[in-house]
Amino acid sequence: MKLRKTLFGMAMGLIVSVTAIALPMPGEQNVAHAAWTQAKADKVIATGKKYLGTPYKFGASTKTTAVFDCSSFTQRVFRVAVGKSLPRTSRDQAKKGISVSKANLKKGDLVFFKASTTTTSKRITHVAIYAGNNKLLHTYGKPGVTFTSFRGTSWEKRFVSARRVL
């Protein structure tokens, strides 16, 4: 009888210990962020590619895929590709995820830009998705949704920050 009680006590102690490790403490939910994976990044880029050539329209509605502005494009792509909700504006999107240096960009990272190469202001006016291999996937002006080169271009000179939201 004493052995049974001892074994029962040990089993209960083990269960409580494992539960305490596996379950978050109250108030700690949603603290950890999902880790970046190649599969998620590839899905983001593949989803964005489906919209190549879609015209640009400043202030485009989030309810349409007939036109995009830069942030409605990134918002749509991340929601459709990986179920990630992003804020509506590029400035608000720049507050999400974790900061990433230009040297450590990975496919799927959001890249943020200022208005021109000559301004000293760091005010964010544009967002793009880093597509890997020195390419940005984004929408602006006449080309609409397109791929453009990043390093060695005016885009690099306008770089303000980057965030990893995957």
XYZ file of N, CA and C in Angstrom:
498
model
N 0.824 -1.189 0.000
C 0.000 0.000 0.000
C 0.872 1.257 0.000
N 1.950 1.234 0.832
C 2.841 2.378 0.902
C 3.551 2.594 -0.444
N 3.925 1.499 -1.108
C 4.580 1.592 -2.414
C 3.640 2.210 -3.443
N 2.373 1.815 -3.417
C 1.388 2.354 -4.354
C 1.224 3.866 -4.145
N 1.162 4.317 -2.891
C 1.038 5.743 -2.601
C 2.287 6.500 -3.059
N 3.435 5.908 -2.855
C 4.689 6.543 -3.274
C 4.738 6.683 -4.796
N 4.385 5.611 -5.512
C 4.369 5.657 -6.971
C 3.337 6.662 -7.473
N 2.180 6.674 -6.852
C 1.138 7.620 -7.233
C 1.631 9.057 -7.025
N 2.270 9.318 -5.910
C 2.802 10.648 -5.614
C 3.871 11.063 -6.616
N 4.735 10.121 -6.991
C 5.776 10.414 -7.974
C 5.157 10.713 -9.341
N 4.157 9.928 -9.716
C 3.497 10.136 -11.011
C 2.811 11.502 -11.043
N 2.121 11.850 -9.982
C 1.441 13.156 -9.930
C 2.466 14.298 -9.984
N 3.561 14.140 -9.285
C 4.609 15.162 -9.314
C 5.172 15.340 -10.721
N 5.378 14.242 -11.432
C 5.878 14.292 -12.801
C 4.874 14.982 -13.719
N 3.602 14.650 -13.557
C 2.556 15.271 -14.385
C 2.505 16.778 -14.151
N 2.545 17.188 -12.907
C 2.514 18.616 -12.586
C 3.744 19.317 -13.155
N 4.909 18.693 -13.039
C 6.141 19.293 -13.564
C 6.081 19.472 -15.070
N 5.658 18.446 -15.791
C 5.574 18.504 -17.253
C 4.545 19.544 -17.674
N 3.406 19.585 -16.992
C 2.367 20.562 -17.317
C 2.881 21.979 -17.120
N 3.618 22.205 -16.055
C 4.143 23.536 -15.775
C 5.133 23.976 -16.855
N 5.886 23.034 -17.400
C 6.849 23.367 -18.445
C 6.136 23.601 -19.770
N 5.154 22.780 -20.082
C 4.510 22.808 -21.393
C 3.498 23.934 -21.546
N 2.822 24.309 -20.485
C 1.783 25.322 -20.584
C 2.301 26.687 -20.158
N 1.917 27.742 -20.856
C 2.375 29.077 -20.474
C 1.707 29.539 -19.191
N 2.379 30.428 -18.508
C 1.806 31.024 -17.310
C 0.689 31.973 -17.734
N -0.294 32.222 -16.869
C -1.342 33.180 -17.208
C -0.720 34.521 -17.588
N -1.227 35.124 -18.653
C -0.718 36.407 -19.111
C 0.442 36.292 -20.085
N 0.955 35.084 -20.305
C 2.088 34.919 -21.208
C 1.672 34.439 -22.605
N 0.399 34.297 -22.848
C -0.052 33.861 -24.152
C 0.349 34.890 -25.198
N 0.607 34.423 -26.395
C 0.971 35.257 -27.542
C 2.274 36.026 -27.342
N 3.120 35.589 -26.427
C 4.393 36.252 -26.221
C 5.379 35.813 -27.298
N 5.450 34.521 -27.563
C 6.386 34.011 -28.563
C 5.858 34.280 -29.964
N 6.774 34.580 -30.867
C 6.412 34.795 -32.257
C 6.783 33.557 -33.051
N 5.989 33.259 -34.072
C 6.297 32.126 -34.927
C 7.635 32.375 -35.612
N 8.408 31.345 -35.754
C 9.725 31.474 -36.363
C 9.637 31.531 -37.881
N 10.590 32.242 -38.478
C 10.706 32.316 -39.929
C 11.009 30.927 -40.462
N 10.372 30.558 -41.553
C 10.726 29.323 -42.244
C 10.801 29.606 -43.737
N 11.620 28.831 -44.428
C 11.745 28.965 -45.879
C 10.404 28.719 -46.547
N 9.648 27.744 -46.049
C 8.350 27.409 -46.651
C 7.384 28.592 -46.569
N 7.346 29.260 -45.405
C 6.470 30.430 -45.261
C 6.915 31.549 -46.199
N 8.204 31.789 -46.246
C 8.730 32.858 -47.105
C 8.424 32.569 -48.576
N 8.618 31.334 -48.993
C 8.329 30.957 -50.383
C 6.849 31.139 -50.707
N 6.008 30.830 -49.735
C 4.566 30.981 -49.944
C 4.184 32.454 -50.082
N 4.814 33.308 -49.293
C 4.564 34.751 -49.392
C 4.941 35.246 -50.789
N 6.113 34.876 -51.265
C 6.560 35.335 -52.583
C 5.675 34.762 -53.685
N 5.345 33.492 -53.604
C 4.472 32.877 -54.619
C 3.111 33.562 -54.660
N 2.573 33.910 -53.502
C 1.285 34.602 -53.454
C 1.408 35.992 -54.068
N 2.462 36.714 -53.730
C 2.680 38.044 -54.294
C 2.831 38.011 -55.811
N 3.495 36.984 -56.331
C 3.698 36.845 -57.785
C 2.376 36.757 -58.540
N 1.362 36.217 -57.901
C 0.045 36.080 -58.556
C -0.536 37.440 -58.941
N -0.062 38.496 -58.284
C -0.593 39.830 -58.528
C 0.313 40.682 -59.434
N 1.367 40.093 -60.010
C 2.262 40.857 -60.877
C 1.468 41.601 -61.946
N 1.804 42.876 -62.116
C 1.131 43.697 -63.116
C -0.136 44.373 -62.631
N -0.627 44.000 -61.455
C -1.823 44.668 -60.924
C -1.494 46.140 -60.713
N -2.343 47.046 -61.206
C -2.034 48.482 -61.127
C -1.933 49.017 -59.703
N -1.139 50.087 -59.584
C -0.971 50.807 -58.325
C -2.013 51.913 -58.233
N -2.586 52.079 -57.037
C -3.471 53.208 -56.775
C -3.292 53.611 -55.315
N -2.827 54.819 -55.090
C -2.637 55.296 -53.728
C -3.963 55.241 -52.982
N -3.936 54.714 -51.756
C -5.142 54.634 -50.940
C -6.102 53.545 -51.377
N -5.632 52.574 -52.140
C -6.489 51.500 -52.638
C -7.234 50.825 -51.488
N -8.451 50.432 -51.754
C -9.267 49.739 -50.759
C -8.683 48.353 -50.486
N -8.798 47.927 -49.251
C -8.337 46.580 -48.895
C -9.327 45.514 -49.348
N -10.472 45.931 -49.857
C -11.508 44.987 -50.274
C -11.349 44.546 -51.733
N -10.342 45.068 -52.424
C -10.182 44.745 -53.839
C -8.779 44.221 -54.131
N -8.675 43.419 -55.178
C -7.370 43.014 -55.698
C -7.182 43.559 -57.117
N -8.080 44.461 -57.534
C -7.977 45.068 -58.864
C -6.878 46.125 -58.895
N -6.621 46.759 -57.763
C -5.553 47.745 -57.597
C -5.011 47.599 -56.178
N -3.763 48.024 -55.990
C -3.134 48.013 -54.664
C -2.333 49.285 -54.474
N -2.180 49.699 -53.208
C -1.073 50.574 -52.881
C -0.070 49.690 -52.145
N 1.068 50.235 -51.777
C 2.120 49.365 -51.241
C 1.690 48.581 -50.006
N 1.022 49.241 -49.075
C 0.677 48.555 -47.825
C -0.556 47.661 -47.960
N -1.486 48.002 -48.850
C -2.620 47.082 -49.050
C -2.127 45.815 -49.743
N -1.076 45.940 -50.563
C -0.475 44.775 -51.216
C 0.178 43.856 -50.183
N 1.042 44.403 -49.323
C 1.703 43.558 -48.326
C 0.687 42.961 -47.358
N -0.309 43.752 -46.996
C -1.351 43.274 -46.095
C -2.070 42.071 -46.701
N -2.468 42.179 -47.969
C -3.179 41.099 -48.658
C -2.299 39.848 -48.807
N -1.070 40.045 -49.255
C -0.175 38.919 -49.503
C 0.062 38.110 -48.233
N 0.372 38.765 -47.134
C 0.650 38.038 -45.890
C -0.601 37.352 -45.344
N -1.752 37.991 -45.481
C -2.989 37.366 -44.991
C -3.325 36.125 -45.808
N -3.251 36.229 -47.128
C -3.597 35.098 -47.997
C -2.559 33.971 -47.897
N -1.286 34.341 -47.894
C -0.215 33.340 -47.920
C -0.072 32.568 -46.613
N -0.045 33.288 -45.497
C 0.269 32.636 -44.216
C -0.688 33.003 -43.089
N -1.796 33.686 -43.420
C -2.774 34.036 -42.391
C -2.289 35.091 -41.416
N -1.286 35.868 -41.801
C -0.717 36.900 -40.923
C -1.433 38.228 -41.154
N -2.009 38.793 -40.103
C -2.681 40.089 -40.193
C -1.668 41.204 -39.987
N -1.655 42.138 -40.917
C -0.792 43.315 -40.803
C -1.669 44.561 -40.744
N -1.187 45.623 -40.112
C -1.923 46.884 -40.109
C -2.054 47.446 -41.529
N -2.879 48.442 -41.704
C -3.171 48.987 -43.024
C -2.047 49.853 -43.605
N -1.335 50.602 -42.789
C -0.352 51.531 -43.344
C 1.083 51.012 -43.204
N 1.956 51.477 -44.079
C 3.362 51.066 -44.020
C 3.993 51.491 -42.691
N 3.641 52.683 -42.185
C 4.204 53.143 -40.912
C 3.811 52.218 -39.765
N 2.571 51.767 -39.762
C 2.133 50.848 -38.705
C 2.710 49.447 -38.905
N 2.867 49.020 -40.148
C 3.482 47.719 -40.421
C 4.926 47.703 -39.926
N 5.593 48.858 -39.968
C 6.993 48.970 -39.547
C 7.178 48.783 -38.050
N 6.095 48.687 -37.303
C 6.167 48.481 -35.855
C 5.958 47.013 -35.480
N 5.678 46.161 -36.445
C 5.373 44.751 -36.182
C 6.616 43.884 -36.346
N 6.566 42.693 -35.775
C 7.666 41.740 -35.934
C 8.927 42.181 -35.214
N 10.049 41.689 -35.714
C 11.335 42.023 -35.115
C 12.200 42.776 -36.120
N 13.025 43.660 -35.625
C 13.905 44.450 -36.474
C 14.971 43.562 -37.112
N 15.268 43.843 -38.381
C 16.280 43.101 -39.128
C 17.189 44.109 -39.818
N 18.487 43.886 -39.765
C 19.411 44.786 -40.458
C 19.365 44.518 -41.960
N 19.773 45.496 -42.727
C 19.816 45.354 -44.184
C 20.711 44.176 -44.574
N 21.777 43.961 -43.834
C 22.718 42.879 -44.127
C 22.139 41.495 -43.836
N 21.109 41.432 -43.018
C 20.542 40.135 -42.620
C 19.147 39.881 -43.176
N 18.793 40.552 -44.264
C 17.472 40.340 -44.862
C 17.296 38.902 -45.313
N 16.090 38.395 -45.078
C 15.700 37.071 -45.565
C 14.453 37.231 -46.409
N 14.262 36.279 -47.291
C 13.064 36.265 -48.122
C 11.829 36.377 -47.223
N 10.907 37.265 -47.602
C 9.682 37.452 -46.835
C 9.731 38.597 -45.837
N 10.901 39.193 -45.618
C 10.994 40.330 -44.699
C 10.337 41.560 -45.326
N 9.751 42.398 -44.488
C 9.202 43.667 -44.947
C 10.319 44.706 -44.910
N 10.421 45.497 -45.977
C 11.473 46.504 -46.092
C 10.787 47.863 -46.244
N 11.238 48.855 -45.466
C 10.570 50.156 -45.398
C 11.486 51.270 -45.907
N 10.860 52.244 -46.574
C 11.605 53.286 -47.274
C 11.066 54.676 -46.961
N 11.953 55.672 -47.102
C 11.559 57.074 -47.002
C 11.219 57.591 -48.394
N 10.723 58.810 -48.461
C 10.174 59.361 -49.704
C 11.203 59.568 -50.809
N 12.419 59.991 -50.453
C 13.407 60.260 -51.501
C 14.811 60.034 -50.975
N 15.766 60.041 -51.892
C 17.167 59.862 -51.489
C 17.743 61.122 -50.875
N 17.120 62.262 -51.118
C 17.677 63.537 -50.641
C 17.133 63.982 -49.291
N 15.998 63.464 -48.880
C 15.425 63.892 -47.608
C 16.206 63.312 -46.436
N 16.314 64.088 -45.373
C 16.954 63.594 -44.153
C 15.932 62.938 -43.233
N 14.663 63.121 -43.539
C 13.587 62.536 -42.741
C 13.601 61.018 -42.875
N 13.341 60.330 -41.770
C 13.234 58.871 -41.772
C 11.765 58.437 -41.794
N 10.896 59.358 -42.151
C 9.455 59.061 -42.208
C 9.196 58.009 -43.280
N 8.566 56.908 -42.877
C 8.303 55.797 -43.788
C 7.146 56.150 -44.722
N 7.389 55.957 -46.018
C 6.362 56.244 -47.024
C 6.105 55.063 -47.954
N 6.869 53.968 -47.803
C 6.724 52.837 -48.716
C 7.159 51.549 -48.033
N 6.518 50.433 -48.434
C 6.893 49.113 -47.937
C 6.979 48.151 -49.112
N 7.920 47.219 -49.011
C 8.103 46.172 -50.017
C 8.402 44.866 -49.292
N 8.330 43.768 -50.024
C 8.680 42.452 -49.490
C 10.025 42.068 -50.088
N 10.975 41.695 -49.233
C 12.255 41.229 -49.756
C 12.038 39.832 -50.334
N 12.385 39.672 -51.620
C 12.114 38.418 -52.331
C 13.351 37.534 -52.460
N 14.447 37.933 -51.835
C 15.696 37.183 -51.972
C 16.440 37.598 -53.224
N 17.690 37.215 -53.326
C 18.512 37.484 -54.514
C 18.496 38.954 -54.931
N 18.566 39.868 -53.960
C 18.612 41.303 -54.232
C 17.349 41.845 -54.898
N 16.210 41.198 -54.708
C 14.963 41.646 -55.341
C 13.940 42.062 -54.294
N 13.158 43.092 -54.663
C 12.006 43.533 -53.877
C 10.749 43.202 -54.663
N 9.716 42.767 -53.972
C 8.398 42.552 -54.565
C 7.493 43.598 -53.944
N 6.962 44.495 -54.787
C 6.154 45.598 -54.261
C 5.355 46.238 -55.384
N 4.628 47.291 -55.024
C 3.875 48.030 -56.030
C 4.079 49.517 -55.836
N 4.219 50.204 -56.945
C 4.351 51.666 -56.935
C 4.158 52.156 -58.362
N 3.684 53.358 -58.511
C 3.600 54.031 -59.802
C 3.119 53.207 -60.975
N 3.710 53.472 -62.117
C 3.279 52.873 -63.372
C 3.475 51.347 -63.469
N 4.541 50.786 -62.961
C 4.633 49.339 -63.186
C 3.601 48.522 -62.403
N 3.041 49.093 -61.325
C 2.158 48.293 -60.468
C 2.978 47.248 -59.738
N 2.380 46.099 -59.437
C 3.092 45.042 -58.714
C 4.224 44.526 -59.605
N 5.444 44.550 -59.045
C 6.621 44.215 -59.832
C 7.764 43.756 -58.933
N 8.779 43.195 -59.555
C 10.052 42.919 -58.890
C 11.026 44.004 -59.315
N 11.814 44.517 -58.368
C 12.883 45.462 -58.701
C 14.135 45.077 -57.934
N 15.274 45.542 -58.416
C 16.531 45.316 -57.705
C 16.582 46.211 -56.474
N 17.325 45.774 -55.473
C 17.415 46.529 -54.224
C 18.797 47.160 -54.047
N 19.823 46.356 -53.846
C 21.152 46.897 -53.557
C 21.717 47.618 -54.774
N 22.327 48.763 -54.494
C 22.929 49.550 -55.550
C 21.937 50.407 -56.314
N 20.708 50.534 -55.808
C 19.680 51.330 -56.482
C 19.196 52.441 -55.558
N 18.312 53.279 -56.080
C 17.744 54.338 -55.229
C 16.919 53.728 -54.094
N 16.401 52.525 -54.283
C 15.663 51.878 -53.188
C 16.585 51.672 -51.991
N 17.804 51.232 -52.236
C 18.730 51.030 -51.119
C 19.056 52.359 -50.443
N 19.192 53.413 -51.217
C 19.495 54.735 -50.655
C 18.327 55.288 -49.847
N 17.116 54.823 -50.132
C 15.928 55.278 -49.399
C 15.588 54.368 -48.212
N 16.337 53.288 -48.024
C 16.081 52.309 -46.960
C 16.044 52.976 -45.589
N 15.005 52.635 -44.822
C 14.882 53.123 -43.436
C 15.026 51.975 -42.454
N 14.288 50.867 -42.676
C 14.312 49.746 -41.751
C 13.728 48.509 -42.405
N 13.855 47.392 -41.695
C 13.245 46.143 -42.143
C 12.736 45.390 -40.924
N 11.678 44.614 -41.137
C 11.062 43.842 -40.041
C 10.771 42.427 -40.511
N 10.980 41.482 -39.631
C 10.643 40.078 -39.897
C 9.342 39.788 -39.162
N 8.286 39.524 -39.933
C 6.970 39.251 -39.338
C 6.581 37.788 -39.484
N 7.359 37.015 -40.199
C 7.072 35.573 -40.343
C 7.591 34.809 -39.146
